[in-house]
Amino acid sequence: RTNTNSSVAAVIAAIMMMAASNTFATGTSAAQFLKLSVGARATGMANAFSSVADDVTATYWNPAGLAQLESTEIGAMQNSHFDNINFQYIGAVSPMADFVLGASVYRLDYGTIDRYTASDTKDGSFNAGSLAGSISAAKKIQDNLLVGANLKYVSESIESEKASTFAADLGILYKRNNMN
């Protein structure tokens, strides 16, 4: 019985180590553009904005933060990177009777990319890009407890290949004294 228990434990440990490694990580780097910062204030705070999230960019950082807004806000951002890579964000939020609704769009355009053959000869060009759209809702449950959610559509393309999916974000913002 001891040998059986130790064998089972060894198998479980091996499975856990394999699951934690990148052995099976092929294709797991999709939608990396969603890691790009949104908003000058949040970027200036070294992306430490999830516990603040008190403007239209809360649709990105923490949807629960939208429940703090008392008026309609619209925000837009253009970030030009090297080699004609451009990242844009546009968002809008509006308080309703008991909750706040928001929508946002994120777009990364990689520009025109040169295509080469296996013999390193230029063979035209192609385009690549990423796009995400989000609908957000947030509600103040108590004066110190806010909750929010995003429903997202995410799409990426490179040349003629395309992939898309749906995703969701859930956020909670708890305030106590001067801490969030």
Short mmCIF file of C-alpha atoms in Angstrom, two decimals:
data_model
loop_
_atom_site.label_atom_id
_atom_site.label_comp_id
_atom_site.label_asym_id
_atom_site.label_seq_id
_atom_site.Cartn_x
_atom_site.Cartn_y
_atom_site.Cartn_z
CA ARG A 1 0.00 0.00 0.00
CA THR A 2 2.84 2.42 0.73
CA ASN A 3 4.40 1.71 -2.67
CA THR A 4 1.06 2.37 -4.38
CA ASN A 5 0.55 5.66 -2.52
CA SER A 6 4.08 6.84 -3.29
CA SER A 7 3.67 5.85 -6.96
CA VAL A 8 0.41 7.79 -7.22
CA ALA A 9 2.03 10.78 -5.51
CA ALA A 10 4.98 10.63 -7.93
CA VAL A 11 2.66 10.53 -10.95
CA ILE A 12 0.62 13.47 -9.60
CA ALA A 13 3.81 15.44 -8.94
CA ALA A 14 5.10 14.74 -12.46
CA ILE A 15 1.79 15.86 -14.02
CA MET A 16 1.82 19.05 -11.95
CA MET A 17 5.40 19.85 -13.00
CA MET A 18 4.58 19.26 -16.67
CA ALA A 19 1.47 21.46 -16.41
CA ALA A 20 3.53 24.25 -14.84
CA SER A 21 6.25 24.07 -17.50
CA ASN A 22 6.13 25.46 -21.03
CA THR A 23 6.33 21.98 -22.54
CA PHE A 24 2.81 22.27 -23.92
CA ALA A 25 2.83 26.06 -24.44
CA THR A 26 2.64 26.03 -28.23
CA GLY A 27 0.26 28.72 -29.41
CA THR A 28 -0.32 30.26 -25.99
CA SER A 29 0.87 33.75 -26.87
CA ALA A 30 -2.27 35.04 -28.55
CA ALA A 31 -3.66 38.53 -27.90
CA GLN A 32 -0.41 39.86 -26.44
CA PHE A 33 -1.48 43.33 -27.60
CA LEU A 34 -3.94 43.37 -24.68
CA LYS A 35 -0.92 43.78 -22.38
CA LEU A 36 -0.11 47.21 -23.84
CA SER A 37 -0.92 50.06 -21.43
CA VAL A 38 -3.95 52.26 -21.93
CA GLY A 39 -4.03 55.86 -20.72
CA ALA A 40 -1.28 58.36 -19.95
CA ARG A 41 -2.07 58.53 -16.22
CA ALA A 42 -1.97 54.76 -15.73
CA THR A 43 1.21 54.44 -17.79
CA GLY A 44 2.78 57.24 -15.75
CA MET A 45 1.93 55.26 -12.61
CA ALA A 46 3.93 52.29 -13.98
CA ASN A 47 0.66 50.47 -14.74
CA ALA A 48 -0.31 50.40 -11.04
CA PHE A 49 -3.83 51.56 -11.84
CA SER A 50 -6.12 48.59 -11.08
CA SER A 51 -6.80 49.79 -7.55
CA VAL A 52 -7.46 53.37 -8.72
CA ALA A 53 -9.33 52.84 -12.04
CA ASP A 54 -11.37 56.02 -11.75
CA ASP A 55 -11.71 57.15 -15.37
CA VAL A 56 -12.80 55.81 -18.75
CA THR A 57 -9.70 53.57 -18.95
CA ALA A 58 -11.15 51.46 -16.14
CA THR A 59 -12.66 49.44 -18.99
CA TYR A 60 -9.09 48.17 -19.46
CA TRP A 61 -7.61 48.24 -15.93
CA ASN A 62 -10.48 47.16 -13.67
CA PRO A 63 -14.11 47.34 -14.80
CA ALA A 64 -15.28 47.68 -11.18
CA GLY A 65 -13.70 51.14 -11.10
CA LEU A 66 -16.32 52.36 -13.57
CA ALA A 67 -18.85 52.41 -10.71
CA GLN A 68 -16.96 55.44 -9.32
CA LEU A 69 -17.84 57.60 -12.33
CA GLU A 70 -20.59 60.17 -11.96
CA SER A 71 -20.57 61.63 -15.47
CA THR A 72 -20.13 60.45 -19.05
CA GLU A 73 -16.51 60.16 -20.20
CA ILE A 74 -14.92 59.54 -23.57
CA GLY A 75 -11.23 58.80 -24.01
CA ALA A 76 -8.93 58.07 -26.93
CA MET A 77 -5.27 57.22 -27.27
CA GLN A 78 -2.80 56.81 -30.13
CA ASN A 79 0.59 55.23 -29.45
CA SER A 80 3.02 55.11 -32.37
CA HIS A 81 5.76 52.52 -31.92
CA PHE A 82 8.80 51.84 -34.05
CA ASP A 83 8.54 50.50 -37.60
CA ASN A 84 5.01 51.87 -38.25
CA ILE A 85 3.37 49.85 -35.47
CA ASN A 86 0.39 51.76 -34.06
CA PHE A 87 -1.80 51.05 -31.03
CA GLN A 88 -5.12 52.81 -30.53
CA TYR A 89 -7.71 52.82 -27.78
CA ILE A 90 -11.10 54.51 -27.66
CA GLY A 91 -13.58 54.15 -24.85
CA ALA A 92 -16.79 55.67 -23.57
CA VAL A 93 -18.65 55.22 -20.31
CA SER A 94 -21.95 56.55 -19.05
CA PRO A 95 -23.62 56.26 -15.65
CA MET A 96 -27.18 54.92 -15.67
CA ALA A 97 -29.66 54.79 -12.79
CA ASP A 98 -28.01 52.04 -10.72
CA PHE A 99 -24.92 51.08 -12.72
CA VAL A 100 -22.37 52.32 -15.25
CA LEU A 101 -22.11 51.07 -18.83
CA GLY A 102 -19.01 51.31 -20.98
CA ALA A 103 -17.59 50.27 -24.32
CA SER A 104 -14.05 50.27 -25.66
CA VAL A 105 -12.03 49.23 -28.67
CA TYR A 106 -8.30 48.36 -28.77
CA ARG A 107 -6.46 48.09 -32.07
CA LEU A 108 -2.86 47.21 -32.91
CA ASP A 109 -1.76 47.66 -36.52
CA TYR A 110 1.61 46.12 -37.35
CA GLY A 111 1.73 47.93 -40.68
CA THR A 112 3.11 46.37 -43.84
CA ILE A 113 5.56 43.52 -43.29
CA ASP A 114 7.97 42.38 -46.00
CA ARG A 115 7.61 38.75 -47.07
CA TYR A 116 10.74 36.73 -47.91
CA THR A 117 11.23 33.34 -49.51
CA ALA A 118 13.30 30.55 -47.97
CA SER A 119 16.25 31.76 -50.07
CA ASP A 120 15.96 35.23 -48.47
CA THR A 121 14.54 36.94 -51.56
CA LYS A 122 11.91 39.63 -51.01
CA ASP A 123 8.54 38.38 -52.22
CA GLY A 124 6.02 41.17 -51.64
CA SER A 125 4.44 42.12 -48.34
CA PHE A 126 1.49 41.40 -46.06
CA ASN A 127 -0.41 43.01 -43.20
CA ALA A 128 -1.03 41.94 -39.63
CA GLY A 129 -3.22 43.37 -36.90
CA SER A 130 -5.13 42.78 -33.70
CA LEU A 131 -8.50 44.09 -32.55
CA ALA A 132 -10.56 43.80 -29.39
CA GLY A 133 -13.95 45.25 -28.52
CA SER A 134 -15.34 45.32 -25.01
CA ILE A 135 -18.71 46.02 -23.38
CA SER A 136 -18.43 46.87 -19.67
CA ALA A 137 -20.84 47.16 -16.75
CA ALA A 138 -20.15 48.12 -13.14
CA LYS A 139 -22.22 48.57 -10.01
CA LYS A 140 -21.62 49.92 -6.53
CA ILE A 141 -22.77 47.13 -4.16
CA GLN A 142 -21.92 49.11 -1.01
CA ASP A 143 -20.11 52.42 -0.51
CA ASN A 144 -16.84 50.51 -0.23
CA LEU A 145 -17.49 47.58 -2.59
CA LEU A 146 -17.64 47.92 -6.38
CA VAL A 147 -17.97 45.13 -8.94
CA GLY A 148 -17.66 45.13 -12.71
CA ALA A 149 -17.32 42.93 -15.76
CA ASN A 150 -16.17 43.12 -19.37
CA LEU A 151 -17.30 40.94 -22.24
CA LYS A 152 -14.71 41.02 -25.03
CA TYR A 153 -14.39 40.00 -28.61
CA VAL A 154 -10.74 39.50 -29.63
CA SER A 155 -9.50 39.03 -33.19
CA GLU A 156 -6.03 38.73 -34.69
CA SER A 157 -4.90 38.36 -38.29
CA ILE A 158 -1.66 37.90 -40.17
CA GLU A 159 -1.78 37.81 -43.95
CA SER A 160 -4.75 35.52 -44.77
CA GLU A 161 -4.83 33.74 -41.38
CA LYS A 162 -7.37 34.93 -38.80
CA ALA A 163 -8.38 33.86 -35.33
CA SER A 164 -10.97 35.22 -32.93
CA THR A 165 -12.49 34.43 -29.57
CA PHE A 166 -14.60 35.81 -26.75
CA ALA A 167 -13.27 36.59 -23.28
CA ALA A 168 -14.47 38.06 -20.00
CA ASP A 169 -12.92 40.10 -17.21
CA LEU A 170 -14.30 40.37 -13.70
CA GLY A 171 -13.22 43.12 -11.34
CA ILE A 172 -13.69 44.00 -7.70
CA LEU A 173 -12.64 47.22 -6.02
CA TYR A 174 -12.80 47.27 -2.24
CA LYS A 175 -12.14 50.51 -0.39
CA ARG A 176 -11.20 50.71 3.25
CA ASN A 177 -10.07 53.94 4.85
CA ASN A 178 -7.54 55.36 2.38
CA MET A 179 -6.66 52.01 0.81
CA ASN A 180 -8.11 50.27 -2.23
#
